[in-house]
PDB file of N, CA and C in Angstrom:
ATOM      1  N   UNK A   1      11.761  -1.736   9.860  1.00 79.00           N
ATOM      2  CA  UNK A   1      11.339  -0.604   8.933  1.00 79.00           C
ATOM      3  C   UNK A   1       9.848  -0.799   8.638  1.00 79.00           C
ATOM      4  N   UNK A   2       9.194   0.125   8.753  1.00 83.00           N
ATOM      5  CA  UNK A   2       7.553   0.112   8.565  1.00 83.00           C
ATOM      6  C   UNK A   2       7.068  -0.362   7.162  1.00 83.00           C
ATOM      7  N   UNK A   3       6.127  -1.000   6.964  1.00 87.00           N
ATOM      8  CA  UNK A   3       5.642  -1.277   5.858  1.00 87.00           C
ATOM      9  C   UNK A   3       5.268  -0.109   4.924  1.00 87.00           C
ATOM     10  N   UNK A   4       5.347  -0.041   3.670  1.00 90.00           N
ATOM     11  CA  UNK A   4       4.982   1.045   2.812  1.00 90.00           C
ATOM     12  C   UNK A   4       3.540   1.610   3.070  1.00 90.00           C
ATOM     13  N   UNK A   5       2.675   0.687   3.220  1.00 94.00           N
ATOM     14  CA  UNK A   5       1.356   1.132   3.477  1.00 94.00           C
ATOM     15  C   UNK A   5       0.894   1.378   5.035  1.00 94.00           C
ATOM     16  N   UNK A   6       1.728   1.192   5.834  1.00 94.00           N
ATOM     17  CA  UNK A   6       1.520   1.726   7.242  1.00 94.00           C
ATOM     18  C   UNK A   6       0.791   2.985   7.338  1.00 94.00           C
ATOM     19  N   UNK A   7      -0.155   3.010   8.072  1.00 95.00           N
ATOM     20  CA  UNK A   7      -1.089   4.073   8.335  1.00 95.00           C
ATOM     21  C   UNK A   7      -2.042   4.600   7.201  1.00 95.00           C
ATOM     22  N   UNK A   8      -2.109   3.803   6.074  1.00 97.00           N
ATOM     23  CA  UNK A   8      -2.876   4.156   5.026  1.00 97.00           C
ATOM     24  C   UNK A   8      -4.291   3.344   5.187  1.00 97.00           C
ATOM     25  N   UNK A   9      -5.369   3.794   4.603  1.00 97.00           N
ATOM     26  CA  UNK A   9      -6.487   3.087   4.621  1.00 97.00           C
ATOM     27  C   UNK A   9      -6.539   2.305   3.295  1.00 97.00           C
ATOM     28  N   UNK A  10      -7.378   1.334   3.178  1.00 97.00           N
ATOM     29  CA  UNK A  10      -7.489   0.691   1.852  1.00 97.00           C
ATOM     30  C   UNK A  10      -7.779   1.450   0.824  1.00 97.00           C
ATOM     31  N   UNK A  11      -8.731   2.466   0.893  1.00 97.00           N
ATOM     32  CA  UNK A  11      -9.026   3.587   0.055  1.00 97.00           C
ATOM     33  C   UNK A  11      -7.910   4.253  -0.514  1.00 97.00           C
ATOM     34  N   UNK A  12      -6.950   4.685   0.399  1.00 97.00           N
ATOM     35  CA  UNK A  12      -5.726   5.308  -0.133  1.00 97.00           C
ATOM     36  C   UNK A  12      -4.824   4.392  -0.865  1.00 97.00           C
ATOM     37  N   UNK A  13      -4.647   3.125  -0.451  1.00 97.00           N
ATOM     38  CA  UNK A  13      -3.843   2.226  -1.167  1.00 97.00           C
ATOM     39  C   UNK A  13      -4.274   1.854  -2.542  1.00 97.00           C
ATOM     40  N   UNK A  14      -5.657   1.808  -2.711  1.00 96.00           N
ATOM     41  CA  UNK A  14      -6.216   1.497  -3.864  1.00 96.00           C
ATOM     42  C   UNK A  14      -6.029   2.557  -4.979  1.00 96.00           C
ATOM     43  N   UNK A  15      -5.731   3.870  -4.456  1.00 96.00           N
ATOM     44  CA  UNK A  15      -5.635   4.994  -5.531  1.00 96.00           C
ATOM     45  C   UNK A  15      -4.269   4.599  -6.330  1.00 96.00           C
ATOM     46  N   UNK A  16      -3.295   3.934  -5.962  1.00 94.00           N
ATOM     47  CA  UNK A  16      -2.071   3.616  -6.582  1.00 94.00           C
ATOM     48  C   UNK A  16      -2.190   2.111  -7.321  1.00 94.00           C
ATOM     49  N   UNK A  17      -3.414   1.534  -7.317  1.00 96.00           N
ATOM     50  CA  UNK A  17      -3.534   0.180  -7.823  1.00 96.00           C
ATOM     51  C   UNK A  17      -4.386   0.347  -9.119  1.00 96.00           C
ATOM     52  N   UNK A  18      -4.233  -0.672  -9.815  1.00 97.00           N
ATOM     53  CA  UNK A  18      -5.152  -0.709 -11.059  1.00 97.00           C
ATOM     54  C   UNK A  18      -6.501  -1.170 -10.681  1.00 97.00           C
ATOM     55  N   UNK A  19      -7.584  -0.833 -11.435  1.00 95.00           N
ATOM     56  CA  UNK A  19      -8.921  -1.089 -11.137  1.00 95.00           C
ATOM     57  C   UNK A  19      -9.067  -2.642 -10.975  1.00 95.00           C
ATOM     58  N   UNK A  20      -8.319  -3.410 -11.858  1.00 96.00           N
ATOM     59  CA  UNK A  20      -8.488  -4.719 -12.107  1.00 96.00           C
ATOM     60  C   UNK A  20      -8.277  -5.566 -10.722  1.00 96.00           C
ATOM     61  N   UNK A  21      -7.743  -4.900  -9.697  1.00 96.00           N
ATOM     62  CA  UNK A  21      -7.446  -5.393  -8.439  1.00 96.00           C
ATOM     63  C   UNK A  21      -8.811  -5.974  -7.843  1.00 96.00           C
ATOM     64  N   UNK A  22      -9.812  -5.592  -8.277  1.00 95.00           N
ATOM     65  CA  UNK A  22     -11.111  -5.939  -7.737  1.00 95.00           C
ATOM     66  C   UNK A  22     -11.727  -7.140  -8.426  1.00 95.00           C
ATOM     67  N   UNK A  23     -11.251  -7.494  -9.622  1.00 94.00           N
ATOM     68  CA  UNK A  23     -11.820  -8.541 -10.260  1.00 94.00           C
ATOM     69  C   UNK A  23     -11.617  -9.995  -9.732  1.00 94.00           C
ATOM     70  N   UNK A  24     -10.445 -10.303  -9.218  1.00 93.00           N
ATOM     71  CA  UNK A  24     -10.412 -11.681  -8.725  1.00 93.00           C
ATOM     72  C   UNK A  24     -11.519 -12.008  -7.761  1.00 93.00           C
ATOM     73  N   UNK A  25     -12.022 -13.449  -7.793  1.00 93.00           N
ATOM     74  CA  UNK A  25     -13.082 -13.743  -6.848  1.00 93.00           C
ATOM     75  C   UNK A  25     -12.574 -13.594  -5.363  1.00 93.00           C
ATOM     76  N   UNK A  26     -13.563 -13.259  -4.508  1.00 93.00           N
ATOM     77  CA  UNK A  26     -13.210 -13.231  -3.058  1.00 93.00           C
ATOM     78  C   UNK A  26     -13.680 -14.541  -2.538  1.00 93.00           C
ATOM     79  N   UNK A  27     -13.252 -14.875  -1.399  1.00 92.00           N
ATOM     80  CA  UNK A  27     -13.613 -15.928  -0.610  1.00 92.00           C
ATOM     81  C   UNK A  27     -15.116 -15.917  -0.275  1.00 92.00           C
ATOM     82  N   UNK A  28     -15.713 -17.065  -0.269  1.00 95.00           N
ATOM     83  CA  UNK A  28     -17.211 -17.228   0.291  1.00 95.00           C
ATOM     84  C   UNK A  28     -17.151 -16.619   1.778  1.00 95.00           C
ATOM     85  N   UNK A  29     -18.115 -15.662   1.974  1.00 95.00           N
ATOM     86  CA  UNK A  29     -18.194 -15.289   3.439  1.00 95.00           C
ATOM     87  C   UNK A  29     -17.372 -13.983   3.566  1.00 95.00           C
ATOM     88  N   UNK A  30     -16.529 -13.594   2.650  1.00 96.00           N
ATOM     89  CA  UNK A  30     -15.714 -12.515   2.790  1.00 96.00           C
ATOM     90  C   UNK A  30     -16.434 -11.100   2.599  1.00 96.00           C
ATOM     91  N   UNK A  31     -15.805 -10.095   3.367  1.00 97.00           N
ATOM     92  CA  UNK A  31     -16.641  -8.775   3.133  1.00 97.00           C
ATOM     93  C   UNK A  31     -16.239  -8.302   1.632  1.00 97.00           C
ATOM     94  N   UNK A  32     -17.042  -7.333   1.223  1.00 96.00           N
ATOM     95  CA  UNK A  32     -16.789  -6.818  -0.213  1.00 96.00           C
ATOM     96  C   UNK A  32     -15.681  -5.814   0.070  1.00 96.00           C
ATOM     97  N   UNK A  33     -15.123  -5.295  -1.044  1.00 96.00           N
ATOM     98  CA  UNK A  33     -14.201  -4.348  -1.106  1.00 96.00           C
ATOM     99  C   UNK A  33     -14.794  -3.017  -0.512  1.00 96.00           C
ATOM    100  N   UNK A  34     -16.069  -2.737  -0.834  1.00 96.00           N
ATOM    101  CA  UNK A  34     -16.671  -1.409  -0.169  1.00 96.00           C
ATOM    102  C   UNK A  34     -16.513  -1.562   1.337  1.00 96.00           C
ATOM    103  N   UNK A  35     -16.875  -2.820   1.892  1.00 97.00           N
ATOM    104  CA  UNK A  35     -16.943  -3.039   3.327  1.00 97.00           C
ATOM    105  C   UNK A  35     -15.666  -2.730   3.967  1.00 97.00           C
ATOM    106  N   UNK A  36     -14.462  -2.909   3.317  1.00 97.00           N
ATOM    107  CA  UNK A  36     -13.086  -2.588   3.891  1.00 97.00           C
ATOM    108  C   UNK A  36     -12.320  -1.473   3.620  1.00 97.00           C
ATOM    109  N   UNK A  37     -12.829  -0.499   2.852  1.00 96.00           N
ATOM    110  CA  UNK A  37     -12.288   0.661   2.240  1.00 96.00           C
ATOM    111  C   UNK A  37     -11.691   1.598   3.421  1.00 96.00           C
ATOM    112  N   UNK A  38     -12.454   1.668   4.569  1.00 97.00           N
ATOM    113  CA  UNK A  38     -11.945   2.494   5.659  1.00 97.00           C
ATOM    114  C   UNK A  38     -11.035   1.776   6.727  1.00 97.00           C
ATOM    115  N   UNK A  39     -10.784   0.575   6.458  1.00 98.00           N
ATOM    116  CA  UNK A  39      -9.846  -0.222   7.310  1.00 98.00           C
ATOM    117  C   UNK A  39      -8.411   0.341   7.076  1.00 98.00           C
ATOM    118  N   UNK A  40      -7.588   0.376   7.990  1.00 98.00           N
ATOM    119  CA  UNK A  40      -6.231   0.636   7.876  1.00 98.00           C
ATOM    120  C   UNK A  40      -5.389  -0.585   7.354  1.00 98.00           C
ATOM    121  N   UNK A  41      -4.239  -0.342   6.817  1.00 98.00           N
ATOM    122  CA  UNK A  41      -3.328  -1.528   6.492  1.00 98.00           C
ATOM    123  C   UNK A  41      -3.092  -2.629   7.550  1.00 98.00           C
ATOM    124  N   UNK A  42      -2.892  -1.781   8.717  1.00 98.00           N
ATOM    125  CA  UNK A  42      -2.575  -2.600  10.164  1.00 98.00           C
ATOM    126  C   UNK A  42      -3.722  -3.477  10.477  1.00 98.00           C
ATOM    127  N   UNK A  43      -4.856  -2.972  10.319  1.00 98.00           N
ATOM    128  CA  UNK A  43      -6.171  -3.796  10.594  1.00 98.00           C
ATOM    129  C   UNK A  43      -6.474  -4.976   9.530  1.00 98.00           C
ATOM    130  N   UNK A  44      -6.064  -4.709   8.278  1.00 98.00           N
ATOM    131  CA  UNK A  44      -5.997  -5.801   7.262  1.00 98.00           C
ATOM    132  C   UNK A  44      -5.025  -6.842   7.617  1.00 98.00           C
ATOM    133  N   UNK A  45      -3.899  -6.560   7.961  1.00 97.00           N
ATOM    134  CA  UNK A  45      -2.798  -7.293   8.296  1.00 97.00           C
ATOM    135  C   UNK A  45      -3.168  -8.158   9.670  1.00 97.00           C
ATOM    136  N   UNK A  46      -3.450  -7.453  10.607  1.00 98.00           N
ATOM    137  CA  UNK A  46      -3.988  -8.207  11.852  1.00 98.00           C
ATOM    138  C   UNK A  46      -5.190  -9.223  11.537  1.00 98.00           C
ATOM    139  N   UNK A  47      -6.164  -8.815  10.775  1.00 98.00           N
ATOM    140  CA  UNK A  47      -7.131  -9.787  10.623  1.00 98.00           C
ATOM    141  C   UNK A  47      -6.628 -10.878   9.653  1.00 98.00           C
ATOM    142  N   UNK A  48      -5.744 -10.586   8.812  1.00 98.00           N
ATOM    143  CA  UNK A  48      -5.239 -11.718   8.006  1.00 98.00           C
ATOM    144  C   UNK A  48      -4.359 -12.691   8.874  1.00 98.00           C
ATOM    145  N   UNK A  49      -3.639 -12.186   9.809  1.00 98.00           N
ATOM    146  CA  UNK A  49      -2.922 -13.135  10.680  1.00 98.00           C
ATOM    147  C   UNK A  49      -3.708 -13.883  11.544  1.00 98.00           C
ATOM    148  N   UNK A  50      -5.053 -13.432  11.863  1.00 98.00           N
ATOM    149  CA  UNK A  50      -6.007 -14.169  12.678  1.00 98.00           C
ATOM    150  C   UNK A  50      -6.747 -14.955  11.681  1.00 98.00           C
ATOM    151  N   UNK A  51      -6.515 -15.066  10.479  1.00 97.00           N
ATOM    152  CA  UNK A  51      -7.190 -15.847   9.456  1.00 97.00           C
ATOM    153  C   UNK A  51      -8.639 -15.659   9.253  1.00 97.00           C
ATOM    154  N   UNK A  52      -9.028 -14.484   9.447  1.00 97.00           N
ATOM    155  CA  UNK A  52     -10.452 -14.053   9.283  1.00 97.00           C
ATOM    156  C   UNK A  52     -10.684 -14.210   7.721  1.00 97.00           C
ATOM    157  N   UNK A  53     -12.010 -14.744   7.638  1.00 97.00           N
ATOM    158  CA  UNK A  53     -12.462 -15.068   6.200  1.00 97.00           C
ATOM    159  C   UNK A  53     -12.158 -13.877   5.264  1.00 97.00           C
ATOM    160  N   UNK A  54     -11.389 -14.056   4.222  1.00 97.00           N
ATOM    161  CA  UNK A  54     -11.221 -13.024   3.179  1.00 97.00           C
ATOM    162  C   UNK A  54      -9.948 -12.206   3.243  1.00 97.00           C
ATOM    163  N   UNK A  55      -9.367 -12.014   4.554  1.00 97.00           N
ATOM    164  CA  UNK A  55      -8.411 -10.941   4.733  1.00 97.00           C
ATOM    165  C   UNK A  55      -7.087 -11.398   4.233  1.00 97.00           C
ATOM    166  N   UNK A  56      -6.827 -12.664   4.199  1.00 97.00           N
ATOM    167  CA  UNK A  56      -5.446 -13.120   3.669  1.00 97.00           C
ATOM    168  C   UNK A  56      -5.682 -12.776   2.056  1.00 97.00           C
ATOM    169  N   UNK A  57      -6.774 -12.976   1.430  1.00 97.00           N
ATOM    170  CA  UNK A  57      -6.817 -12.641   0.066  1.00 97.00           C
ATOM    171  C   UNK A  57      -6.758 -11.181  -0.103  1.00 97.00           C
ATOM    172  N   UNK A  58      -7.202 -10.310   0.621  1.00 98.00           N
ATOM    173  CA  UNK A  58      -7.094  -8.936   0.495  1.00 98.00           C
ATOM    174  C   UNK A  58      -5.694  -8.597   0.694  1.00 98.00           C
ATOM    175  N   UNK A  59      -4.982  -8.968   1.734  1.00 97.00           N
ATOM    176  CA  UNK A  59      -3.603  -8.609   1.928  1.00 97.00           C
ATOM    177  C   UNK A  59      -2.614  -9.140   0.671  1.00 97.00           C
ATOM    178  N   UNK A  60      -2.897 -10.225   0.269  1.00 97.00           N
ATOM    179  CA  UNK A  60      -2.229 -10.775  -0.967  1.00 97.00           C
ATOM    180  C   UNK A  60      -2.393  -9.875  -2.111  1.00 97.00           C
ATOM    181  N   UNK A  61      -3.599  -9.625  -2.430  1.00 97.00           N
ATOM    182  CA  UNK A  61      -3.919  -8.643  -3.638  1.00 97.00           C
ATOM    183  C   UNK A  61      -3.339  -7.222  -3.400  1.00 97.00           C
ATOM    184  N   UNK A  62      -3.532  -6.795  -2.355  1.00 97.00           N
ATOM    185  CA  UNK A  62      -2.901  -5.438  -2.035  1.00 97.00           C
ATOM    186  C   UNK A  62      -1.414  -5.143  -2.196  1.00 97.00           C
ATOM    187  N   UNK A  63      -0.777  -6.201  -1.853  1.00 96.00           N
ATOM    188  CA  UNK A  63       0.709  -6.304  -1.978  1.00 96.00           C
ATOM    189  C   UNK A  63       1.233  -6.993  -3.348  1.00 96.00           C
ATOM    190  N   UNK A  64       0.365  -7.383  -4.191  1.00 96.00           N
ATOM    191  CA  UNK A  64       0.695  -8.010  -5.479  1.00 96.00           C
ATOM    192  C   UNK A  64       1.227  -6.863  -6.348  1.00 96.00           C
ATOM    193  N   UNK A  65       2.485  -6.950  -6.818  1.00 95.00           N
ATOM    194  CA  UNK A  65       2.885  -5.809  -7.626  1.00 95.00           C
ATOM    195  C   UNK A  65       2.226  -5.862  -9.112  1.00 95.00           C
ATOM    196  N   UNK A  66       1.469  -6.886  -9.615  1.00 95.00           N
ATOM    197  CA  UNK A  66       0.907  -6.854 -10.716  1.00 95.00           C
ATOM    198  C   UNK A  66      -0.230  -5.876 -10.888  1.00 95.00           C
ATOM    199  N   UNK A  67      -0.585  -5.443  -9.712  1.00 96.00           N
ATOM    200  CA  UNK A  67      -1.732  -4.586  -9.635  1.00 96.00           C
ATOM    201  C   UNK A  67      -1.252  -2.983  -9.468  1.00 96.00           C
ATOM    202  N   UNK A  68      -0.049  -2.775  -9.432  1.00 96.00           N
ATOM    203  CA  UNK A  68       0.630  -1.445  -9.373  1.00 96.00           C
ATOM    204  C   UNK A  68       0.267  -0.638 -10.574  1.00 96.00           C
ATOM    205  N   UNK A  69       0.025   0.590 -10.565  1.00 92.00           N
ATOM    206  CA  UNK A  69      -0.189   1.431 -11.711  1.00 92.00           C
ATOM    207  C   UNK A  69       1.239   1.762 -12.442  1.00 92.00           C
TER     208      UNK A  69
END
């Protein structure tokens, strides 16, 4: 079964999230939210699996139910 965010960009995912998702601190050396807006969910997940700086945090925040509207 595909992930609910499959095929969506970060910008599209954030439309269904609270603005407070952007407040937790990001890892040093991590890209900003603005830098990843046009990446797809698949790209975020792939980079998180490769342990690129910051992408595990982005994946965790995007899937955290506390930030759902």
